[in-house]
Amino acid sequence: MIDRELLRKEPDFVQRKLRERGYDIDVGVFLELDRRRREIIKELDGLRRERKERSREYGRLKAQGKEAEDLREQTRKIGERIKTLEEELREVEARLHDFMLSLPNIPHGSVPVGSDEGDNLEVRRWGEPRKFDFDPLPHWELGSRLGLFDFPRAAKIVGARFAMSYGPLAAMERALVAFMIDLHTSKGYLEVLPPFIAHRDSLIGTGNLPKFEQELFKIEGRPWYLIPTAEVPLTNIYRDEILEEDSLPIKLVSYTPCFRAEAGAAGKDTKGLIRLHQFNKVELMIYSKPEDSYDILEELTSDAEEVLRRLELPYRVVALCTGDLGFSAAKTYDIEVWMPSYGRYVEISSCSNFEAFQARRARLKFRRKGSRKTEFLHTLNGSGLAVGRTVAAIMENYQNPDGTITVPEALRPYMGGMTLIGGR
């Protein structure tokens, strides 16, 4: 959520920055509602004082046996006005709250201005894409030929855009989760196994609701949703709490399955493991002091990159432009792995600084040492990594002419020393 004080003091700045994101917001709606809210509160405060004084005077007159019906009637009318204003205040505050929830985060000054992914800025590359001396197969064909994928039976169980893996490929996904968790915990992240279901308040806290409800799977008859990412439970661990300065930064890592409706994504990257309704992911989450968060964003991105470096998979890092930023992000780096079947780099991680946007929505605060005042902290998160996409990248980049797949050296200890998948 954007800072209301910033909207009051610099409405033109906020409107301009949001237009850079492609949001044509009428900030005047906020200013009018905010003005009326303050008028009502001022009038209510005065009327409550007046009612209290008149009630006291009425009691004094009655105790003296004097007539006080006019005073009683005046007090009653004041009470009716208070009731009317309280109802209007509730309505105005609800409209204000809904308006604030509809606003995306303000882009950081370092974010390149642009309209879509074509305006994203490449920051760096690592590794060289492999030059094949044979025609490489896309991972969905390779896995099917080896009997490791079963999309038709997965569809029979639940429907399209779900996958089922067998044998060593299922073992590879499990191995990747363990490998990623071990790598990140060695860098100071605390492993958390959270709930895979969240209620509405938690999803409002991260910015998934109310705007993106169509992207979520809601559990019928319950006030619950399947989580689209571990970011949701991890961000809400300390909701409505005040942390102490000495506890920051807090670095968390979590494995969870993720569930996404992917509304509007028909026909886009729907073959294989790239865009599924259910997939596994290892997530990194950091709570930070505001002054440290952009240095931490660089560290977080490097920690996610380290997974690909260890697996020796070529990748690049791009800074997302204003028009391609996620709703809650102030700045995002996408890490894209090389996929031979696409002939291009494909996103495998997004690392974002949300600044205080999520903290305001989830009421996440901290207190500096020696101070009674509390402040909103900054939240950051990134995939470390999307596991299914990592499997797909390994299959395509490590495939051999005979149709086998070489297991990356970093994974072999997690797969019982297995060096090759497929073959006789």
Short mmCIF file of C-alpha atoms in Angstrom, two decimals:
data_model
loop_
_atom_site.label_atom_id
_atom_site.label_comp_id
_atom_site.label_asym_id
_atom_site.label_seq_id
_atom_site.Cartn_x
_atom_site.Cartn_y
_atom_site.Cartn_z
CA MET A 1 0.00 0.00 0.00
CA ILE A 2 1.27 3.47 -0.87
CA ASP A 3 1.93 5.93 1.96
CA ARG A 4 -1.16 8.14 2.39
CA GLU A 5 1.00 11.06 3.50
CA LEU A 6 2.90 10.90 0.19
CA LEU A 7 -0.40 11.00 -1.69
CA ARG A 8 -1.48 14.07 0.30
CA LYS A 9 1.79 15.97 -0.12
CA GLU A 10 2.84 14.93 -3.64
CA PRO A 11 -0.23 13.79 -5.58
CA ASP A 12 1.21 14.86 -8.96
CA PHE A 13 4.38 12.83 -8.34
CA VAL A 14 2.38 9.72 -7.43
CA GLN A 15 0.10 10.09 -10.46
CA ARG A 16 3.10 10.50 -12.79
CA LYS A 17 4.95 7.47 -11.36
CA LEU A 18 1.87 5.28 -11.63
CA ARG A 19 1.34 6.39 -15.23
CA GLU A 20 4.86 5.11 -15.93
CA ARG A 21 3.49 1.73 -14.85
CA GLY A 22 0.51 2.02 -17.17
CA TYR A 23 -2.00 2.93 -14.45
CA ASP A 24 -4.04 6.06 -15.17
CA ILE A 25 -5.18 6.80 -11.63
CA ASP A 26 -7.25 9.83 -10.65
CA VAL A 27 -5.52 10.83 -7.44
CA GLY A 28 -8.22 13.47 -7.00
CA VAL A 29 -10.53 10.66 -5.83
CA PHE A 30 -8.21 10.03 -2.90
CA LEU A 31 -7.79 13.72 -2.11
CA GLU A 32 -11.55 14.31 -1.98
CA LEU A 33 -12.24 11.24 0.15
CA ASP A 34 -9.33 12.05 2.44
CA ARG A 35 -10.52 15.66 2.82
CA ARG A 36 -14.05 14.52 3.67
CA ARG A 37 -12.74 11.94 6.14
CA ARG A 38 -10.79 14.58 8.03
CA GLU A 39 -13.77 16.94 8.02
CA ILE A 40 -16.01 14.25 9.50
CA ILE A 41 -13.48 13.31 12.18
CA LYS A 42 -13.08 16.98 13.16
CA GLU A 43 -16.84 17.49 13.38
CA LEU A 44 -17.30 14.23 15.30
CA ASP A 45 -14.65 15.20 17.85
CA GLY A 46 -16.40 18.53 18.42
CA LEU A 47 -19.87 17.00 18.68
CA ARG A 48 -18.72 14.32 21.12
CA ARG A 49 -17.20 16.97 23.36
CA GLU A 50 -20.37 19.03 23.12
CA ARG A 51 -22.58 16.02 23.91
CA LYS A 52 -20.46 15.18 26.91
CA GLU A 53 -20.68 18.76 28.21
CA ARG A 54 -24.46 18.95 27.66
CA SER A 55 -24.98 15.55 29.30
CA ARG A 56 -23.00 16.74 32.29
CA GLU A 57 -25.01 19.98 32.44
CA TYR A 58 -28.29 18.05 32.10
CA GLY A 59 -27.33 15.86 35.04
CA ARG A 60 -26.39 18.88 37.13
CA LEU A 61 -29.73 20.62 36.42
CA LYS A 62 -31.74 17.49 37.15
CA ALA A 63 -29.89 17.06 40.44
CA GLN A 64 -30.98 20.59 41.37
CA GLY A 65 -34.60 19.80 40.42
CA LYS A 66 -34.57 22.24 37.52
CA GLU A 67 -36.25 21.85 34.14
CA ALA A 68 -33.83 20.60 31.46
CA GLU A 69 -35.98 19.15 28.65
CA ASP A 70 -34.60 21.60 26.04
CA LEU A 71 -31.08 20.54 26.95
CA ARG A 72 -32.09 16.90 26.75
CA GLU A 73 -33.58 17.45 23.27
CA GLN A 74 -30.43 19.24 22.12
CA THR A 75 -28.33 16.34 23.38
CA ARG A 76 -30.56 13.86 21.54
CA LYS A 77 -30.17 15.76 18.26
CA ILE A 78 -26.41 15.88 18.71
CA GLY A 79 -26.46 12.09 19.21
CA GLU A 80 -28.44 11.62 15.98
CA ARG A 81 -25.94 13.79 14.09
CA ILE A 82 -23.07 11.78 15.55
CA LYS A 83 -24.72 8.55 14.41
CA THR A 84 -25.20 9.92 10.88
CA LEU A 85 -21.58 11.08 10.69
CA GLU A 86 -20.25 7.77 12.04
CA GLU A 87 -22.10 5.91 9.30
CA GLU A 88 -20.74 8.30 6.67
CA LEU A 89 -17.23 7.92 8.12
CA ARG A 90 -17.43 4.14 7.83
CA GLU A 91 -18.51 4.47 4.20
CA VAL A 92 -15.77 7.01 3.37
CA GLU A 93 -13.08 4.93 5.09
CA ALA A 94 -14.22 1.80 3.23
CA ARG A 95 -14.02 3.65 -0.10
CA LEU A 96 -10.60 5.03 0.85
CA HIS A 97 -9.37 1.57 1.82
CA ASP A 98 -10.59 0.05 -1.45
CA PHE A 99 -8.99 2.87 -3.43
CA MET A 100 -5.65 2.40 -1.66
CA LEU A 101 -5.76 -1.37 -2.25
CA SER A 102 -6.24 -0.74 -5.97
CA LEU A 103 -2.99 1.25 -6.32
CA PRO A 104 0.21 -0.56 -7.34
CA ASN A 105 3.56 0.25 -5.77
CA ILE A 106 5.56 3.27 -6.88
CA PRO A 107 8.59 2.26 -9.01
CA HIS A 108 12.01 2.97 -7.54
CA GLY A 109 13.95 5.73 -9.29
CA SER A 110 16.44 3.23 -10.74
CA VAL A 111 13.74 1.24 -12.58
CA PRO A 112 13.91 1.80 -16.37
CA VAL A 113 10.80 3.46 -17.79
CA GLY A 114 9.03 1.33 -20.38
CA SER A 115 5.72 -0.18 -21.41
CA ASP A 116 6.39 -3.94 -21.57
CA GLU A 117 9.06 -6.68 -21.44
CA GLY A 118 10.64 -5.33 -24.62
CA ASP A 119 11.84 -2.35 -22.57
CA ASN A 120 13.50 -4.44 -19.84
CA LEU A 121 17.21 -3.80 -19.34
CA GLU A 122 19.75 -6.62 -19.41
CA VAL A 123 22.12 -6.30 -16.45
CA ARG A 124 24.49 -9.26 -16.93
CA ARG A 125 24.94 -12.73 -18.35
CA TRP A 126 26.64 -15.82 -17.03
CA GLY A 127 27.79 -18.82 -19.08
CA GLU A 128 27.51 -19.51 -22.79
CA PRO A 129 24.60 -21.36 -24.38
CA ARG A 130 25.65 -24.82 -25.49
CA LYS A 131 26.25 -25.39 -29.22
CA PHE A 132 24.74 -28.76 -30.10
CA ASP A 133 26.14 -31.01 -32.86
CA PHE A 134 22.71 -32.71 -33.05
CA ASP A 135 19.10 -31.52 -33.04
CA PRO A 136 18.18 -31.11 -29.36
CA LEU A 137 14.69 -32.05 -28.23
CA PRO A 138 12.37 -29.89 -26.14
CA HIS A 139 12.11 -31.24 -22.61
CA TRP A 140 8.51 -32.41 -23.00
CA GLU A 141 9.44 -34.62 -25.97
CA LEU A 142 12.64 -35.84 -24.36
CA GLY A 143 10.88 -36.75 -21.12
CA SER A 144 8.07 -38.53 -22.95
CA ARG A 145 10.51 -40.59 -25.03
CA LEU A 146 12.30 -41.67 -21.87
CA GLY A 147 9.02 -42.56 -20.16
CA LEU A 148 9.62 -39.93 -17.47
CA PHE A 149 6.68 -37.62 -18.19
CA ASP A 150 3.02 -38.50 -18.27
CA PHE A 151 0.92 -35.50 -19.22
CA PRO A 152 -2.06 -37.53 -20.56
CA ARG A 153 -2.57 -39.43 -17.27
CA ALA A 154 -2.10 -36.24 -15.26
CA ALA A 155 -4.85 -34.70 -17.40
CA LYS A 156 -7.01 -37.75 -16.75
CA ILE A 157 -6.65 -37.18 -13.02
CA VAL A 158 -7.27 -33.43 -12.94
CA GLY A 159 -7.23 -31.76 -16.38
CA ALA A 160 -4.88 -29.81 -18.61
CA ARG A 161 -1.74 -27.99 -17.49
CA PHE A 162 -0.70 -30.49 -14.84
CA ALA A 163 2.34 -32.79 -14.98
CA MET A 164 3.33 -36.15 -13.57
CA SER A 165 6.92 -37.42 -13.44
CA TYR A 166 8.31 -40.91 -12.89
CA GLY A 167 11.47 -42.49 -11.59
CA PRO A 168 14.72 -40.53 -11.90
CA LEU A 169 12.96 -37.37 -13.09
CA ALA A 170 10.75 -37.35 -9.98
CA ALA A 171 13.91 -37.99 -7.97
CA MET A 172 15.62 -35.05 -9.69
CA GLU A 173 12.85 -32.67 -8.64
CA ARG A 174 13.12 -33.90 -5.05
CA ALA A 175 16.92 -33.61 -5.24
CA LEU A 176 16.72 -30.05 -6.52
CA VAL A 177 14.54 -29.00 -3.59
CA ALA A 178 17.07 -30.45 -1.12
CA PHE A 179 20.01 -28.95 -3.02
CA MET A 180 18.45 -25.47 -3.09
CA ILE A 181 17.43 -25.56 0.57
CA ASP A 182 20.92 -26.70 1.62
CA LEU A 183 22.57 -23.98 -0.46
CA HIS A 184 20.40 -21.20 0.92
CA THR A 185 20.54 -22.30 4.55
CA SER A 186 24.35 -22.28 4.22
CA LYS A 187 24.00 -18.56 3.40
CA GLY A 188 22.07 -17.80 6.58
CA TYR A 189 18.46 -18.38 5.54
CA LEU A 190 16.23 -20.13 8.07
CA GLU A 191 14.20 -22.99 6.59
CA VAL A 192 10.44 -22.74 7.13
CA LEU A 193 7.78 -25.26 6.18
CA PRO A 194 4.60 -23.11 6.14
CA PRO A 195 0.93 -23.89 5.50
CA PHE A 196 0.06 -24.32 1.82
CA ILE A 197 -3.33 -22.61 2.36
CA ALA A 198 -3.94 -18.96 3.30
CA HIS A 199 -6.96 -16.84 4.14
CA ARG A 200 -8.02 -13.59 2.52
CA ASP A 201 -6.19 -11.22 4.89
CA SER A 202 -2.87 -12.93 4.14
CA LEU A 203 -3.37 -12.55 0.39
CA ILE A 204 -4.38 -8.91 0.82
CA GLY A 205 -1.14 -8.41 2.74
CA THR A 206 1.01 -9.52 -0.19
CA GLY A 207 -1.04 -7.72 -2.85
CA ASN A 208 -2.62 -10.81 -4.45
CA LEU A 209 -6.07 -9.68 -3.35
CA PRO A 210 -8.36 -8.07 -4.21
CA LYS A 211 -6.98 -7.31 -7.69
CA PHE A 212 -5.81 -10.79 -8.74
CA GLU A 213 -8.51 -13.06 -7.35
CA GLN A 214 -9.02 -14.67 -10.78
CA GLU A 215 -5.45 -15.99 -10.59
CA LEU A 216 -6.10 -17.94 -7.38
CA PHE A 217 -7.68 -21.27 -6.52
CA LYS A 218 -10.32 -20.72 -3.82
CA ILE A 219 -11.45 -23.63 -1.68
CA GLU A 220 -15.21 -23.94 -2.03
CA GLY A 221 -17.14 -23.44 1.17
CA ARG A 222 -14.09 -22.20 3.06
CA PRO A 223 -12.52 -18.74 3.48
CA TRP A 224 -9.24 -20.21 2.18
CA TYR A 225 -7.10 -20.16 -0.96
CA LEU A 226 -4.33 -22.44 -2.17
CA ILE A 227 -1.13 -20.39 -2.05
CA PRO A 228 0.26 -19.11 -5.38
CA THR A 229 3.73 -18.90 -3.83
CA ALA A 230 5.42 -19.28 -0.43
CA GLU A 231 5.73 -15.49 -0.44
CA VAL A 232 2.18 -15.39 0.96
CA PRO A 233 2.68 -17.36 4.19
CA LEU A 234 6.25 -16.13 4.70
CA THR A 235 5.27 -12.45 4.43
CA ASN A 236 2.44 -12.95 6.94
CA ILE A 237 4.45 -14.72 9.64
CA TYR A 238 4.93 -11.44 11.52
CA ARG A 239 1.69 -9.72 10.43
CA ASP A 240 0.39 -7.34 13.14
CA GLU A 241 3.66 -7.68 15.08
CA ILE A 242 6.42 -5.23 15.99
CA LEU A 243 9.94 -6.59 15.50
CA GLU A 244 13.03 -5.24 17.23
CA GLU A 245 15.78 -3.64 15.13
CA ASP A 246 18.38 -6.18 16.30
CA SER A 247 16.35 -9.02 14.77
CA LEU A 248 16.66 -7.60 11.23
CA PRO A 249 17.33 -8.73 8.61
CA ILE A 250 15.31 -11.93 8.90
CA LYS A 251 16.12 -14.32 6.04
CA LEU A 252 13.76 -17.23 5.34
CA VAL A 253 13.74 -20.03 2.77
CA SER A 254 10.83 -22.31 2.07
CA TYR A 255 9.80 -25.14 -0.21
CA THR A 256 6.12 -25.28 -1.16
CA PRO A 257 3.94 -26.41 -4.02
CA CYS A 258 2.38 -23.39 -5.75
CA PHE A 259 -1.08 -23.19 -7.32
CA ARG A 260 -2.02 -20.66 -10.00
CA ALA A 261 -5.09 -20.42 -12.19
CA GLU A 262 -3.00 -18.69 -14.89
CA ALA A 263 -6.08 -16.92 -16.21
CA GLY A 264 -5.53 -15.48 -19.67
CA ALA A 265 -2.38 -17.54 -20.33
CA ALA A 266 -3.93 -19.97 -22.84
CA GLY A 267 -1.52 -20.78 -25.65
CA LYS A 268 1.47 -19.17 -23.91
CA ASP A 269 4.32 -21.52 -22.94
CA THR A 270 1.78 -24.23 -22.14
CA LYS A 271 3.83 -27.23 -23.27
CA GLY A 272 5.95 -29.07 -20.74
CA LEU A 273 6.86 -27.68 -17.33
CA ILE A 274 7.06 -23.96 -18.01
CA ARG A 275 3.51 -22.82 -17.18
CA LEU A 276 1.49 -25.19 -14.98
CA HIS A 277 -1.37 -24.81 -12.55
CA GLN A 278 0.68 -26.65 -9.90
CA PHE A 279 4.46 -26.54 -9.51
CA ASN A 280 7.14 -26.71 -6.84
CA LYS A 281 9.26 -23.75 -5.84
CA VAL A 282 11.89 -22.79 -3.31
CA GLU A 283 11.28 -19.24 -2.13
CA LEU A 284 13.57 -16.71 -0.46
CA MET A 285 12.03 -14.05 1.81
CA ILE A 286 13.75 -11.23 3.71
CA TYR A 287 12.48 -8.69 6.25
CA SER A 288 14.77 -5.65 6.19
CA LYS A 289 15.33 -2.19 7.60
CA PRO A 290 14.43 0.41 4.94
CA GLU A 291 17.97 1.77 4.56
CA ASP A 292 19.38 -1.71 3.86
CA SER A 293 16.81 -3.09 1.45
CA TYR A 294 18.40 -2.21 -1.89
CA ASP A 295 21.77 -3.68 -0.91
CA ILE A 296 19.85 -6.75 0.26
CA LEU A 297 18.04 -6.96 -3.09
CA GLU A 298 21.42 -7.35 -4.80
CA GLU A 299 22.43 -10.07 -2.33
CA LEU A 300 19.10 -11.87 -2.70
CA THR A 301 19.42 -11.87 -6.50
CA SER A 302 22.97 -13.20 -6.27
CA ASP A 303 21.81 -15.97 -3.91
CA ALA A 304 19.20 -17.08 -6.46
CA GLU A 305 21.76 -16.87 -9.28
CA GLU A 306 24.11 -19.12 -7.29
CA VAL A 307 21.77 -22.06 -7.88
CA LEU A 308 22.21 -21.74 -11.65
CA ARG A 309 25.95 -21.20 -11.35
CA ARG A 310 26.30 -24.38 -9.28
CA LEU A 311 24.23 -26.28 -11.86
CA GLU A 312 26.26 -24.67 -14.68
CA LEU A 313 23.22 -23.43 -16.52
CA PRO A 314 23.63 -20.27 -18.67
CA TYR A 315 21.44 -17.38 -17.59
CA ARG A 316 21.00 -13.65 -17.71
CA VAL A 317 19.63 -11.04 -15.29
CA VAL A 318 17.29 -8.28 -16.46
CA ALA A 319 15.91 -5.25 -14.62
CA LEU A 320 12.19 -5.02 -15.27
CA CYS A 321 10.89 -1.75 -16.67
CA THR A 322 8.03 0.17 -15.06
CA GLY A 323 5.41 -1.36 -17.35
CA ASP A 324 6.50 -4.94 -16.59
CA LEU A 325 6.76 -4.67 -12.80
CA GLY A 326 4.57 -6.86 -10.62
CA PHE A 327 1.78 -5.03 -8.79
CA SER A 328 3.51 -4.95 -5.38
CA ALA A 329 7.13 -4.46 -6.49
CA ALA A 330 9.16 -1.25 -6.38
CA LYS A 331 12.03 -2.91 -8.25
CA THR A 332 12.49 -6.39 -9.73
CA TYR A 333 15.29 -8.39 -11.30
CA ASP A 334 14.24 -11.38 -13.40
CA ILE A 335 16.71 -14.24 -13.74
CA GLU A 336 16.25 -16.03 -17.06
CA VAL A 337 17.77 -19.42 -17.87
CA TRP A 338 18.75 -20.45 -21.40
CA MET A 339 16.24 -22.85 -22.95
CA PRO A 340 17.42 -24.43 -26.25
CA SER A 341 13.88 -25.39 -27.32
CA TYR A 342 12.81 -21.75 -27.16
CA GLY A 343 16.06 -20.37 -28.53
CA ARG A 344 15.94 -17.72 -25.81
CA TYR A 345 16.22 -17.08 -22.10
CA VAL A 346 13.15 -17.95 -20.00
CA GLU A 347 12.29 -16.55 -16.56
CA ILE A 348 13.16 -18.88 -13.71
CA SER A 349 13.18 -16.38 -10.82
CA SER A 350 11.92 -12.90 -9.96
CA CYS A 351 13.69 -11.07 -7.13
CA SER A 352 11.83 -8.02 -5.85
CA ASN A 353 12.00 -5.27 -3.28
CA PHE A 354 8.51 -4.25 -2.19
CA GLU A 355 9.81 -1.52 0.13
CA ALA A 356 7.03 -0.81 2.68
CA PHE A 357 4.16 -1.61 0.28
CA GLN A 358 3.39 -5.06 1.72
CA ALA A 359 4.32 -3.96 5.23
CA ARG A 360 1.55 -1.34 5.21
CA ARG A 361 -1.00 -3.87 3.98
CA ALA A 362 0.11 -6.56 6.47
CA ARG A 363 0.96 -4.12 9.29
CA LEU A 364 4.59 -5.22 9.59
CA LYS A 365 6.59 -2.87 11.81
CA PHE A 366 9.85 -2.66 13.70
CA ARG A 367 11.22 -0.52 16.53
CA ARG A 368 14.71 0.96 16.48
CA LYS A 369 16.93 0.49 19.49
CA GLY A 370 16.29 3.17 22.12
CA SER A 371 13.13 4.45 20.41
CA ARG A 372 9.46 4.08 21.22
CA LYS A 373 8.44 4.97 17.69
CA THR A 374 7.65 2.17 15.25
CA GLU A 375 8.30 2.12 11.49
CA PHE A 376 7.19 -0.03 8.59
CA LEU A 377 9.92 -2.44 7.55
CA HIS A 378 10.76 -3.47 3.97
CA THR A 379 10.02 -6.89 2.50
CA LEU A 380 11.86 -8.66 -0.31
CA ASN A 381 11.43 -12.02 -1.95
CA GLY A 382 12.66 -14.12 -4.84
CA SER A 383 12.44 -17.60 -6.26
CA GLY A 384 15.45 -19.63 -5.38
CA LEU A 385 14.35 -21.30 -7.80
CA ALA A 386 11.22 -22.50 -9.59
CA VAL A 387 11.92 -26.24 -9.42
CA GLY A 388 9.99 -27.48 -12.46
CA ARG A 389 11.59 -24.91 -14.72
CA THR A 390 15.00 -25.89 -13.37
CA VAL A 391 14.26 -29.54 -14.26
CA ALA A 392 13.25 -28.44 -17.77
CA ALA A 393 16.45 -26.39 -18.16
CA ILE A 394 18.63 -29.31 -17.01
CA MET A 395 16.92 -31.72 -19.39
CA GLU A 396 17.38 -29.45 -22.40
CA ASN A 397 20.89 -28.21 -21.68
CA TYR A 398 22.29 -31.56 -20.47
CA GLN A 399 20.75 -33.87 -23.09
CA ASN A 400 22.98 -36.19 -25.14
CA PRO A 401 22.79 -37.42 -28.76
CA ASP A 402 21.62 -40.88 -27.61
CA GLY A 403 18.62 -39.35 -25.82
CA THR A 404 20.06 -39.62 -22.31
CA ILE A 405 20.39 -36.74 -19.84
CA THR A 406 23.58 -36.09 -17.88
CA VAL A 407 22.96 -35.26 -14.22
CA PRO A 408 24.72 -32.00 -13.21
CA GLU A 409 27.62 -32.69 -10.90
CA ALA A 410 26.18 -30.56 -8.09
CA LEU A 411 23.07 -32.79 -7.99
CA ARG A 412 24.77 -36.18 -7.98
CA PRO A 413 25.21 -36.41 -4.19
CA TYR A 414 21.44 -35.87 -3.90
CA MET A 415 20.63 -38.59 -6.46
CA GLY A 416 22.67 -41.42 -5.05
CA GLY A 417 25.60 -40.67 -7.32
CA MET A 418 23.50 -41.01 -10.51
CA THR A 419 25.30 -39.51 -13.49
CA LEU A 420 22.95 -40.35 -16.35
CA ILE A 421 19.17 -40.52 -16.86
CA GLY A 422 17.86 -42.80 -19.59
CA GLY A 423 19.58 -45.43 -21.71
CA ARG A 424 19.67 -49.16 -21.10
#
